[in-house]
JSON list of C-alpha atoms in Angstrom, two decimals:
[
{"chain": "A", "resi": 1, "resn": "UNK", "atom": "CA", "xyz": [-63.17, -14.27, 71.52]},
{"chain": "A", "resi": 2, "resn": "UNK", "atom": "CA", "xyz": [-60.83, -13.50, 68.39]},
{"chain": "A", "resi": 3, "resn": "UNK", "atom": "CA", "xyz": [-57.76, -12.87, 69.78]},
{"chain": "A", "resi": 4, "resn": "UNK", "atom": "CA", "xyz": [-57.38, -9.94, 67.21]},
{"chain": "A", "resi": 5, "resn": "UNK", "atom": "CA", "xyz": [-60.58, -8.79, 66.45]},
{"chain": "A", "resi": 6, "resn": "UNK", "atom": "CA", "xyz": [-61.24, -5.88, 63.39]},
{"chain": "A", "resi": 7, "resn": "UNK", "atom": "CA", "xyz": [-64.33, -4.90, 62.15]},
{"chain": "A", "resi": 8, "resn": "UNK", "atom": "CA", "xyz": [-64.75, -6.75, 58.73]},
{"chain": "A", "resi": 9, "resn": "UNK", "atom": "CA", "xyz": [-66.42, -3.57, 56.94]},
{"chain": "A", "resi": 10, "resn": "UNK", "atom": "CA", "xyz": [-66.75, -2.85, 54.03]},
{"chain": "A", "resi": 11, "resn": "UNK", "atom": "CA", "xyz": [-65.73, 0.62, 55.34]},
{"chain": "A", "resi": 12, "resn": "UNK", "atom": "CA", "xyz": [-66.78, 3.08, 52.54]},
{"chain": "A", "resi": 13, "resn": "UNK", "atom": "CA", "xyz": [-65.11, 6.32, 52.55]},
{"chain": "A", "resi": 14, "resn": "UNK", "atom": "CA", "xyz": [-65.44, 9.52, 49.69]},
{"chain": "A", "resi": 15, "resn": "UNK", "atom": "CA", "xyz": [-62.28, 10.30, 48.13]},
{"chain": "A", "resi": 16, "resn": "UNK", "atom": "CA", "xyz": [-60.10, 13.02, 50.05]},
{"chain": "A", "resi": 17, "resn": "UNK", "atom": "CA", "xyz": [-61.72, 11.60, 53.55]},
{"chain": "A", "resi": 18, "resn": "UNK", "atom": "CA", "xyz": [-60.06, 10.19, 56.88]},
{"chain": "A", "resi": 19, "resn": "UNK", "atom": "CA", "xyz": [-60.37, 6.86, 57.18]},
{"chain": "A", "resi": 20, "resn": "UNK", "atom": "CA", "xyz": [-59.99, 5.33, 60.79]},
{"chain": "A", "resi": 21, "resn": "UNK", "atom": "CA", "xyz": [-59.80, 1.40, 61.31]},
{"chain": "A", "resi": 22, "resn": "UNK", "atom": "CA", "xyz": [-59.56, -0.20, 64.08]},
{"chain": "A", "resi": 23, "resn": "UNK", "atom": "CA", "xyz": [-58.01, -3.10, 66.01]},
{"chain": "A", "resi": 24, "resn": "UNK", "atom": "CA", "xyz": [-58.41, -4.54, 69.37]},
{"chain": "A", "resi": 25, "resn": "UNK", "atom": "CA", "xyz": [-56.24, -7.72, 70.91]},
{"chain": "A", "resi": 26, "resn": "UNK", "atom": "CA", "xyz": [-56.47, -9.80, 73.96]},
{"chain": "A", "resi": 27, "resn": "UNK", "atom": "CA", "xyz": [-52.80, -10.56, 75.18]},
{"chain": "A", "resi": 28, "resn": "UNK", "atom": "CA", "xyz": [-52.00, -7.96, 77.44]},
{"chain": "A", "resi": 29, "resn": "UNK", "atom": "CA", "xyz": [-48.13, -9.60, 76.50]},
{"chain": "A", "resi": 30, "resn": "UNK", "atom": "CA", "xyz": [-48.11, -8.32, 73.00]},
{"chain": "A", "resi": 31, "resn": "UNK", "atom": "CA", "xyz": [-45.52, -5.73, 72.42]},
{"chain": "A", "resi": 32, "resn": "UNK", "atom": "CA", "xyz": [-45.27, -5.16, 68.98]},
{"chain": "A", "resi": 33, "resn": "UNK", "atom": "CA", "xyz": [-47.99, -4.25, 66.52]},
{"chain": "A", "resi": 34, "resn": "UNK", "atom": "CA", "xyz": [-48.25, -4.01, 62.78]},
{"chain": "A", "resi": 35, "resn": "UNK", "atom": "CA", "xyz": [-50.57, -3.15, 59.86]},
{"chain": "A", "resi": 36, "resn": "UNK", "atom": "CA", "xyz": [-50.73, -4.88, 56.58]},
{"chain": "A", "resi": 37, "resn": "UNK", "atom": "CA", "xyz": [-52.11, -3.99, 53.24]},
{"chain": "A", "resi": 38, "resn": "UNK", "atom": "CA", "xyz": [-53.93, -6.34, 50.95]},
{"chain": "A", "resi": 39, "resn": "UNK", "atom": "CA", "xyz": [-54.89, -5.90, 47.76]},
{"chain": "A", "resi": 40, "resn": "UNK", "atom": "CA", "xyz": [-57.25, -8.20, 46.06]},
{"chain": "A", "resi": 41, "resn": "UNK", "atom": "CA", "xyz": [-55.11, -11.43, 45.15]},
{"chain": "A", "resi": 42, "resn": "UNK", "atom": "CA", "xyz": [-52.35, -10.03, 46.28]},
{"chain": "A", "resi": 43, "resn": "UNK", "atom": "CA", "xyz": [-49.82, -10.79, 49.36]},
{"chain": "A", "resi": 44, "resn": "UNK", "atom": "CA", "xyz": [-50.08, -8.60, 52.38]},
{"chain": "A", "resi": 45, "resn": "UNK", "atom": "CA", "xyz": [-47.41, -5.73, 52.65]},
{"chain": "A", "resi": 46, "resn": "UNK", "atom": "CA", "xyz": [-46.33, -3.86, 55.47]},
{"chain": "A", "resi": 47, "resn": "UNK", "atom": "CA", "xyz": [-47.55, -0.49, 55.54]},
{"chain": "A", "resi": 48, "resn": "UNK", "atom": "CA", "xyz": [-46.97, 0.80, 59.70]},
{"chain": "A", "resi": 49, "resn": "UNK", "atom": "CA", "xyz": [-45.39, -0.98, 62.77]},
{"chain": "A", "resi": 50, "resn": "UNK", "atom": "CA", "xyz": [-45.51, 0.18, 66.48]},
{"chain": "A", "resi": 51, "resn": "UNK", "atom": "CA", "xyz": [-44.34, -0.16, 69.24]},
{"chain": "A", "resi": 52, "resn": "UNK", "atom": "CA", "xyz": [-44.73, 2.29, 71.80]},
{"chain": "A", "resi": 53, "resn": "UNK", "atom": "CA", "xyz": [-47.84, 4.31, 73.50]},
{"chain": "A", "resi": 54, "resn": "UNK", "atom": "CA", "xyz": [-49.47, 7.00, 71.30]},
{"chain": "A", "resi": 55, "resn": "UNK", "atom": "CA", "xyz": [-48.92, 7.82, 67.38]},
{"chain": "A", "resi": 56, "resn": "UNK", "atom": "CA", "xyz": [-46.62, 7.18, 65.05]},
{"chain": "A", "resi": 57, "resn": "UNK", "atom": "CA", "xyz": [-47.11, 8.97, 61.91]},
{"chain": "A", "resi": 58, "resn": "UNK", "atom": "CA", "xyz": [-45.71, 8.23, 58.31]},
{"chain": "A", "resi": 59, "resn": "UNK", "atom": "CA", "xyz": [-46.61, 10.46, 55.12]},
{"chain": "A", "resi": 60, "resn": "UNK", "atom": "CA", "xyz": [-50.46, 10.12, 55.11]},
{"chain": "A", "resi": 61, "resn": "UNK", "atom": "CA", "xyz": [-50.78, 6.93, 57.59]},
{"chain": "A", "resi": 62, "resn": "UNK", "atom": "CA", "xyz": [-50.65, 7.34, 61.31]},
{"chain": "A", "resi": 63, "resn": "UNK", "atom": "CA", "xyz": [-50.92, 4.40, 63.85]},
{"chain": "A", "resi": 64, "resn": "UNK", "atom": "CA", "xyz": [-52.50, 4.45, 67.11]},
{"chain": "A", "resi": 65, "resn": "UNK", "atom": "CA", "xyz": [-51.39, 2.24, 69.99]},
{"chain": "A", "resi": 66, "resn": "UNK", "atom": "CA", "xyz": [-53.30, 2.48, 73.98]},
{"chain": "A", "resi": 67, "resn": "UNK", "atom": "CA", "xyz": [-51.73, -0.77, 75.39]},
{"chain": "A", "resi": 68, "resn": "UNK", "atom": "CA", "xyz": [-54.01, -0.15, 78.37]},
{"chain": "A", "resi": 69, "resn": "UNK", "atom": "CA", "xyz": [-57.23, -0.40, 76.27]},
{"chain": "A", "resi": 70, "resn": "UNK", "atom": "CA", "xyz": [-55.44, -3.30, 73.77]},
{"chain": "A", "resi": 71, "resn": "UNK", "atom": "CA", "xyz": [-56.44, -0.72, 70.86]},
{"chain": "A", "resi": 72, "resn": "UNK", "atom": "CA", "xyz": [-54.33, -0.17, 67.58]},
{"chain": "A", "resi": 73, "resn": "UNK", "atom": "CA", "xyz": [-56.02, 1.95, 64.89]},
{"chain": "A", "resi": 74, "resn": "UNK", "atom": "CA", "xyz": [-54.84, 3.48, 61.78]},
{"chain": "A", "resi": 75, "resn": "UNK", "atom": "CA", "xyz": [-55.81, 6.73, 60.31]},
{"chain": "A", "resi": 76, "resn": "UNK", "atom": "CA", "xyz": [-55.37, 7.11, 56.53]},
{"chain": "A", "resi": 77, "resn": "UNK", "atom": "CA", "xyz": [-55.75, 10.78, 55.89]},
{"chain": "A", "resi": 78, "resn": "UNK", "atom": "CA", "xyz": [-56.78, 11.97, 52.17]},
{"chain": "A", "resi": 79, "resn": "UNK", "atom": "CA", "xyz": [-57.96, 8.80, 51.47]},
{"chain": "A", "resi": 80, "resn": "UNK", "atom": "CA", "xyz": [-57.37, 8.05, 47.35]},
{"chain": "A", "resi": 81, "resn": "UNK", "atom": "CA", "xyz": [-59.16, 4.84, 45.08]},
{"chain": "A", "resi": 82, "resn": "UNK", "atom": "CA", "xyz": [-55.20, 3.46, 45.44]},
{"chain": "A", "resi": 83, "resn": "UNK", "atom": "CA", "xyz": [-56.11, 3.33, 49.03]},
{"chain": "A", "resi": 84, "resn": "UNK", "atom": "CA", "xyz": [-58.93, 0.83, 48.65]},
{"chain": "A", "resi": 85, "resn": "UNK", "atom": "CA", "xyz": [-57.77, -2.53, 49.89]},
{"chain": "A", "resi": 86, "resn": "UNK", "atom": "CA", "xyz": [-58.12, -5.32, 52.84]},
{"chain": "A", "resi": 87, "resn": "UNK", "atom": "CA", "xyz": [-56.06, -3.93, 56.10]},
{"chain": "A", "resi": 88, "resn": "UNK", "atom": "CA", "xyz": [-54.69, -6.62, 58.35]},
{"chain": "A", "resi": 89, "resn": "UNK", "atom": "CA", "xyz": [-53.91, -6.15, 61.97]},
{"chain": "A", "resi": 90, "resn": "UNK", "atom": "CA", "xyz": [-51.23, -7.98, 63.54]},
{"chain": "A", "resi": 91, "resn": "UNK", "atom": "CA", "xyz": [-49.91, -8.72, 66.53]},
{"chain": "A", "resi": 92, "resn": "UNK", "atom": "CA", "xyz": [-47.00, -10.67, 68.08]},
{"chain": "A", "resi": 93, "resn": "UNK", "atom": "CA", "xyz": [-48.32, -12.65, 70.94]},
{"chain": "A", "resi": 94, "resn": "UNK", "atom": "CA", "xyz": [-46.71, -12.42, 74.39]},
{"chain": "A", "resi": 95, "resn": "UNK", "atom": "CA", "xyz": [-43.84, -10.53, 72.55]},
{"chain": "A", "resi": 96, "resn": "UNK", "atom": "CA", "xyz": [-42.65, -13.83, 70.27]},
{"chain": "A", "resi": 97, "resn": "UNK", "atom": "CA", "xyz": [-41.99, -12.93, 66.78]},
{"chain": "A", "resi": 98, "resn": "UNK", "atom": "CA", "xyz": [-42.56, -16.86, 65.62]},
{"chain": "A", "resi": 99, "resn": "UNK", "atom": "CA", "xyz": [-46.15, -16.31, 66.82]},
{"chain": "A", "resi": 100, "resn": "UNK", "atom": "CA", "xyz": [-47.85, -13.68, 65.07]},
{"chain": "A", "resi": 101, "resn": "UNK", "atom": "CA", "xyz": [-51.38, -13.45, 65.26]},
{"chain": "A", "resi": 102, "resn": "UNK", "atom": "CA", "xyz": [-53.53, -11.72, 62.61]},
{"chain": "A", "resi": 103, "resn": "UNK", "atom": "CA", "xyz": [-56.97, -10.08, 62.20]},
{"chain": "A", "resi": 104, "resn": "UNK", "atom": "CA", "xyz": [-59.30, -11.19, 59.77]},
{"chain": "A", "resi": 105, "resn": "UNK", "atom": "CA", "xyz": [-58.98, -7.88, 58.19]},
{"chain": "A", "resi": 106, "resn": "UNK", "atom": "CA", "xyz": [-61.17, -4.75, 56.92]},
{"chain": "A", "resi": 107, "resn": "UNK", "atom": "CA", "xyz": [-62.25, -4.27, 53.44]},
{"chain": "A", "resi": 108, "resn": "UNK", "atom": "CA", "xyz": [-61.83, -0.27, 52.57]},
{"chain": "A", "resi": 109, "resn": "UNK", "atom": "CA", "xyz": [-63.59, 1.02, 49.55]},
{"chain": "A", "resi": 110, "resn": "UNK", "atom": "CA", "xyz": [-62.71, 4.58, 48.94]},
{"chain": "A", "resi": 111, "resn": "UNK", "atom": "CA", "xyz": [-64.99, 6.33, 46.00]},
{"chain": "A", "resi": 112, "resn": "UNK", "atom": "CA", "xyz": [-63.94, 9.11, 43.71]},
{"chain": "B", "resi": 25, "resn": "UNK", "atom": "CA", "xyz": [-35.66, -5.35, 49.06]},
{"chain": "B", "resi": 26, "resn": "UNK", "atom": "CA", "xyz": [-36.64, -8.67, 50.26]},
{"chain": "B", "resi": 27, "resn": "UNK", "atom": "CA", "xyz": [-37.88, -11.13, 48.34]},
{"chain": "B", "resi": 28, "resn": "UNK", "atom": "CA", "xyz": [-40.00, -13.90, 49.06]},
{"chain": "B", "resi": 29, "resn": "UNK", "atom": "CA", "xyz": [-40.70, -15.85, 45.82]},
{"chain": "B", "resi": 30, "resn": "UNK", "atom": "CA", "xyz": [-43.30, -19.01, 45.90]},
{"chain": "B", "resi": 31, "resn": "UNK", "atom": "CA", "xyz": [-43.23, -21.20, 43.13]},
{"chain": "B", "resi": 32, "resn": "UNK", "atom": "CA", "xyz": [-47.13, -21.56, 41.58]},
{"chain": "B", "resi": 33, "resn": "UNK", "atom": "CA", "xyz": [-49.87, -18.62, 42.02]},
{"chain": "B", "resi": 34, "resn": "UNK", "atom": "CA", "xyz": [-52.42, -20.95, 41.12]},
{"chain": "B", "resi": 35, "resn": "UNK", "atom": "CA", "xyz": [-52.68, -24.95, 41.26]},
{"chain": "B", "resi": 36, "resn": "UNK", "atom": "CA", "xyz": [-55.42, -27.52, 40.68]},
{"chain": "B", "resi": 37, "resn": "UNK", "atom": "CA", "xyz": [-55.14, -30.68, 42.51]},
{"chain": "B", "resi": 38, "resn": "UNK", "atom": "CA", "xyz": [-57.44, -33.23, 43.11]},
{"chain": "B", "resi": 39, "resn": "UNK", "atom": "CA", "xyz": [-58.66, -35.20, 46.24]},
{"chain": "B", "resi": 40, "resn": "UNK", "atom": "CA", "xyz": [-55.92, -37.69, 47.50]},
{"chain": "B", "resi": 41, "resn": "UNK", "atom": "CA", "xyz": [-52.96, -36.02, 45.34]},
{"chain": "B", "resi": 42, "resn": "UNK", "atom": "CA", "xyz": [-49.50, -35.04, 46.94]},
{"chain": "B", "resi": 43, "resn": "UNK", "atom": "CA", "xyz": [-49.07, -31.56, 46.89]},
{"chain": "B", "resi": 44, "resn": "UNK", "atom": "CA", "xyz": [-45.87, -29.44, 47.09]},
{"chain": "B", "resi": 45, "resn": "UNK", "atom": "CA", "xyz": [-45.67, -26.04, 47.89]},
{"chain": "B", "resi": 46, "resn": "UNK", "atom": "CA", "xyz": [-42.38, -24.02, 47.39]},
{"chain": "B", "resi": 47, "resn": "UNK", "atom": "CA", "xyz": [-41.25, -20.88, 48.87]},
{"chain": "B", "resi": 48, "resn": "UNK", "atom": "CA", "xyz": [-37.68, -19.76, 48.61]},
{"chain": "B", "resi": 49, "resn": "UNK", "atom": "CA", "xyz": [-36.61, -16.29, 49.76]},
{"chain": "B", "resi": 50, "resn": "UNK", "atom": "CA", "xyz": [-33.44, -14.08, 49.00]},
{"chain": "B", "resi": 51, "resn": "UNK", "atom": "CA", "xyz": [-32.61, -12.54, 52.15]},
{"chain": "B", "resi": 52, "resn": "UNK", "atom": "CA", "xyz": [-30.56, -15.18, 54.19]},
{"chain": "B", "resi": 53, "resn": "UNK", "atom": "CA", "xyz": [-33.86, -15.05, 56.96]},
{"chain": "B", "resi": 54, "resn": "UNK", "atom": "CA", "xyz": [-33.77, -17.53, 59.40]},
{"chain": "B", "resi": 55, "resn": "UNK", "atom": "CA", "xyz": [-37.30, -17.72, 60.33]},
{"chain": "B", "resi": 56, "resn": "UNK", "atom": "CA", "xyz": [-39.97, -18.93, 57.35]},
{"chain": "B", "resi": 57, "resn": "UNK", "atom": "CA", "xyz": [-43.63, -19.43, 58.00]},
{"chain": "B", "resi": 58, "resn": "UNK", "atom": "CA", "xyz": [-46.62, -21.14, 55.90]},
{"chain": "B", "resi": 59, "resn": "UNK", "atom": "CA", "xyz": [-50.08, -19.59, 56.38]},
{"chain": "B", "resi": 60, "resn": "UNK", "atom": "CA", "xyz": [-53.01, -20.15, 55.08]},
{"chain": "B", "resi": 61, "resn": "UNK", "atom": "CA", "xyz": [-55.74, -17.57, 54.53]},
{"chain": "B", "resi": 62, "resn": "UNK", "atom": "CA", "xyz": [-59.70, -18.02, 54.57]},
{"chain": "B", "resi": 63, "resn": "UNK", "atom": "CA", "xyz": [-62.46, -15.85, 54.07]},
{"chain": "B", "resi": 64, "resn": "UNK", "atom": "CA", "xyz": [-63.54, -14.48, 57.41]},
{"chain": "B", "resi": 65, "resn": "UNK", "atom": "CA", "xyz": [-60.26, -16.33, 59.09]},
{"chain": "B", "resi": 66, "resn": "UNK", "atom": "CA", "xyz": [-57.54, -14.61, 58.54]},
{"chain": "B", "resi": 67, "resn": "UNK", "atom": "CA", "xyz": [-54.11, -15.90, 58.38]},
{"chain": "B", "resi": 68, "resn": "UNK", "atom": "CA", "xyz": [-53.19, -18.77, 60.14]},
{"chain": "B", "resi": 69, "resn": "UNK", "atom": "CA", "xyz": [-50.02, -20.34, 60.85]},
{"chain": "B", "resi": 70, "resn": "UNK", "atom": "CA", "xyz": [-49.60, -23.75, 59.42]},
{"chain": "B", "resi": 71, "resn": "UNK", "atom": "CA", "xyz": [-45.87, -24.31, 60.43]},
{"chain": "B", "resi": 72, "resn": "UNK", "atom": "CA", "xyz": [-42.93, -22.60, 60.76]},
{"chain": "B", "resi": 73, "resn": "UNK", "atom": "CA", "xyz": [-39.09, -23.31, 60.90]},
{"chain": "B", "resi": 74, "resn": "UNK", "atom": "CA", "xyz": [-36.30, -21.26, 62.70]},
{"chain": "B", "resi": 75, "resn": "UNK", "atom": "CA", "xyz": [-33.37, -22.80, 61.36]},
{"chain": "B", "resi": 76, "resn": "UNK", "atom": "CA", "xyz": [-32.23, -25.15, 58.47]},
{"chain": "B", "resi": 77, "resn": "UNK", "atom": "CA", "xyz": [-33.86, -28.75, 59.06]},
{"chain": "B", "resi": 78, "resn": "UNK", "atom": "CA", "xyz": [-36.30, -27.26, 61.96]},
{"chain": "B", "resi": 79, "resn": "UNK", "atom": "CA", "xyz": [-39.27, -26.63, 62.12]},
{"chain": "B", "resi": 80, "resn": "UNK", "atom": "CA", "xyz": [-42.76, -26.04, 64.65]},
{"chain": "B", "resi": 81, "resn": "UNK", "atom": "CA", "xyz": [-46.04, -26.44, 64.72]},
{"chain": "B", "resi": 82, "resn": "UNK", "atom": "CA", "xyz": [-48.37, -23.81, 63.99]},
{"chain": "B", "resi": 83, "resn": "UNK", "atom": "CA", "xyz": [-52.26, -23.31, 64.94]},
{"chain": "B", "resi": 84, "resn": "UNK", "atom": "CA", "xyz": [-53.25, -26.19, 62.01]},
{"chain": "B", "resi": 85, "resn": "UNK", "atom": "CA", "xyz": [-51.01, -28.63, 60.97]},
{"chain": "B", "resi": 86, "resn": "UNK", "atom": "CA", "xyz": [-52.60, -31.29, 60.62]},
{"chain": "B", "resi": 87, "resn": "UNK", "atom": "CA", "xyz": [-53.27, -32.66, 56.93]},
{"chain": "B", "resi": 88, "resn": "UNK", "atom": "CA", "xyz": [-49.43, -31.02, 56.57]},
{"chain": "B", "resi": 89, "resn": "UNK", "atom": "CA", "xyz": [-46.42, -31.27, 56.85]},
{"chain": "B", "resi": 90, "resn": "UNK", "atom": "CA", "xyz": [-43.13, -29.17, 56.31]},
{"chain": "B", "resi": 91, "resn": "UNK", "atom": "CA", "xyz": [-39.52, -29.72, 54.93]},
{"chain": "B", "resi": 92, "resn": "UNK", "atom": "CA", "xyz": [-36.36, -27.07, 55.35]},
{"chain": "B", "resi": 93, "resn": "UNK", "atom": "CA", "xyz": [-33.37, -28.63, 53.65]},
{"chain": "B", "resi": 94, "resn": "UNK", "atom": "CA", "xyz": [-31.61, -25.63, 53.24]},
{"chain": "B", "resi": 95, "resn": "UNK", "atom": "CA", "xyz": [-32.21, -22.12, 54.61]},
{"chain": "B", "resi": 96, "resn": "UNK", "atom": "CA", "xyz": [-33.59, -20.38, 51.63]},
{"chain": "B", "resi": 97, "resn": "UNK", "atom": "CA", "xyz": [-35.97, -22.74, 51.17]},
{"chain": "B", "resi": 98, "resn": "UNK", "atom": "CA", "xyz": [-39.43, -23.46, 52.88]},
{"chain": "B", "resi": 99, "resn": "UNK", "atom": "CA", "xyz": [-41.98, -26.38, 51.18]},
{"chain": "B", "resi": 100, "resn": "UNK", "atom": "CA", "xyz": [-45.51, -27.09, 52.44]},
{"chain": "B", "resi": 101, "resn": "UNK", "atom": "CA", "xyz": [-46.85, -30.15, 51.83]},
{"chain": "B", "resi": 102, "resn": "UNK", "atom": "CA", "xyz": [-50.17, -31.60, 51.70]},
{"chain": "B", "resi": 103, "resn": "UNK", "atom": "CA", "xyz": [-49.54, -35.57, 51.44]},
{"chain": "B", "resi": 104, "resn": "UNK", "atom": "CA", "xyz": [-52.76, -36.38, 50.82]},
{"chain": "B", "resi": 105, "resn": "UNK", "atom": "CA", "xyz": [-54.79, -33.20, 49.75]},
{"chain": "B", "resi": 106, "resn": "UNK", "atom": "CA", "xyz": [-58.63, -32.82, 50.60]},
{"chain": "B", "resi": 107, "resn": "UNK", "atom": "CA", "xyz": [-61.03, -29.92, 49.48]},
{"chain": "B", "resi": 108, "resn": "UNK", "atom": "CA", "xyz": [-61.19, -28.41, 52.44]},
{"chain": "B", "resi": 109, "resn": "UNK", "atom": "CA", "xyz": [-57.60, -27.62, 52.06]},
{"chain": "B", "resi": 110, "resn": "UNK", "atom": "CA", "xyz": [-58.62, -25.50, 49.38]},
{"chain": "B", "resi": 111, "resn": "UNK", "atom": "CA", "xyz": [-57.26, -21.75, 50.37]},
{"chain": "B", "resi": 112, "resn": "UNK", "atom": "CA", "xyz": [-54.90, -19.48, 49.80]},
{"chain": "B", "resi": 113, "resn": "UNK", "atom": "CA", "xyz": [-51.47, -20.20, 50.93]},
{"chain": "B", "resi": 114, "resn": "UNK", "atom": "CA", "xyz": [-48.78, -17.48, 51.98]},
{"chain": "B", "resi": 115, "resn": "UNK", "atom": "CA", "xyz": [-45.23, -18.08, 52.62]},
{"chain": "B", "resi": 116, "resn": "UNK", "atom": "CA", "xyz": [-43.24, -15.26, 54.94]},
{"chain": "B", "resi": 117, "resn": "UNK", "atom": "CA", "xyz": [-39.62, -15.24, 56.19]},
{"chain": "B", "resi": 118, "resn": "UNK", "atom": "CA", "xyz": [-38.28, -12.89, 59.16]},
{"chain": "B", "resi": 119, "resn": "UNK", "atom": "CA", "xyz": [-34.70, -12.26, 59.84]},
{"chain": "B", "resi": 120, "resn": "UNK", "atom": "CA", "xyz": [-33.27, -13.25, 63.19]},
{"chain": "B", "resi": 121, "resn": "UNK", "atom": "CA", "xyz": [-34.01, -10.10, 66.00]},
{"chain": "B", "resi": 122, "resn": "UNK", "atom": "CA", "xyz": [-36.33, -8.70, 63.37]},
{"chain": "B", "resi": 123, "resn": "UNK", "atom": "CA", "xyz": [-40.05, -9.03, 64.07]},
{"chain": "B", "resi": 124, "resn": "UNK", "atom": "CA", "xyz": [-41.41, -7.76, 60.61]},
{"chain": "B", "resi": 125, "resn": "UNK", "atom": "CA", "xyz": [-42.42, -10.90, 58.48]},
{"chain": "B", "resi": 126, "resn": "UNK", "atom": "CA", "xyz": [-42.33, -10.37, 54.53]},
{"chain": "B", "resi": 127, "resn": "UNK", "atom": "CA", "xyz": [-44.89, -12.56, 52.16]},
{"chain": "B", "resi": 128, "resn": "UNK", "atom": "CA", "xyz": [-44.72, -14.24, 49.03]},
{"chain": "B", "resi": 129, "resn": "UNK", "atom": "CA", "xyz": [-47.12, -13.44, 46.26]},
{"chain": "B", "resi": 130, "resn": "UNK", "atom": "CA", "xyz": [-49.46, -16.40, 47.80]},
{"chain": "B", "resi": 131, "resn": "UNK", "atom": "CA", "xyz": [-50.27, -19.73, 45.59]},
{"chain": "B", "resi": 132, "resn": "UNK", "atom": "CA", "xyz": [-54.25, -20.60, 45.47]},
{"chain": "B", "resi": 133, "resn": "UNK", "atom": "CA", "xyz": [-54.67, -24.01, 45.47]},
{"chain": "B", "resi": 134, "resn": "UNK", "atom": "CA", "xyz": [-58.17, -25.99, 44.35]},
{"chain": "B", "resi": 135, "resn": "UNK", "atom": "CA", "xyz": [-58.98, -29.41, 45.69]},
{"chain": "B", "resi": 136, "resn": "UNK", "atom": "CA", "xyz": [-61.14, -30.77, 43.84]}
]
């Protein structure tokens, strides 16, 4: 078992949409959660971080955290072509922030 | 905003060659991190160091090896490079009692 697992997608979604992806981990430890965007040759960038129980939202992105479950998820609501890229999950194991683990990632398409 | 700068986006080597990867970033971050990032895989942590001159094992080091002379700068090496070092490589720095890692623009390095 992965210890971050995502689902690798493509995810296709129409223009204006919701897009939901989703995360699961397997250190119970982890405390702190993150999600990266990718573009195509590019470097990952930080686009949410949580750390708590629930949602946290930010302009159109929203993270979702059940530490019970081991479940992250993020919610991009009106979905644009600008959105399409690889998402990364990541996760600091057993709460270290030298050992971050990452997901392989999901590949979003989003079509006019 | 911090920057993480690495050195070449794209390098050719061939089998057997010394390679040197640079990284250097702007934000006086102790923490620096090589990954390297494979279809399918993810990122995974090569090495990282926490402090001028020190440095830790990642998930796969070997076929690497890691020098930290002075704090803004990380290097990756590959003393004897074989293809199935082939990847993409990312640099990333943290700050001390931060836990968000920032990336370079990634080199892609061919072994041929």
């Amino acid at each position: 078992q992965k210890e971050v697992e995502q689902n690798s997608g493509p995810l296709s979604v129409p223009e204006g949409a919701i897009a939901s992806l989703n995360c699961t981990y397997s250190d119970r430890g982890s405390q702190s959660f993150f999600w990266y965007r990718q573009y195509s040759g590019k470097s990952p960038e930080l686009i949410m971080f949580i750390y708590s129980n629930g949602d946290k939202e930010d302009g159109r992105f929203t993270a979702q955290l059940n530490k019970a479950s081991q479940y992250v998820s993020l919610l991009i609501r009106d979905s644009q072509p600008s959105d399409s890229a690889t998402y990364l999950c990541a996760v600091n194991r057993n709460d270290n922030n030298n050992d971050m683990r990452f997901g392989a990632g999901t590949r979003l398409t989003v079509k006019p | 905003d911090v920057k993480v700068t690495q050195s070449s986006r794209y390098l050719v080597k061939r089998t057997g060659e010394k390679v040197f990867l640079e990284c250097v970033q702007d934000m006086d971050h102790e923490n620096m991190f090589w990954y390297r990032q494979d279809p399918g895989l993810g990122l995974r942590l090569i090495y990282f160091s926490y402090d001028v001159k020190m440095k830790e094992k990642g998930d796969i080091p070997e076929g690497y090896s890691v020098s930290r002379e002075k704090k803004e700068r990380f290097s990756l090496i590959l003393e004897s490079a074989s293809t199935n070092q082939t990847s993409m490589y990312l640099c990333a720095s943290r700050g001390q009692g931060q836990n968000i890692q920032y990336f370079g623009a990634g080199t892609r390095l061919s072994v041929l």
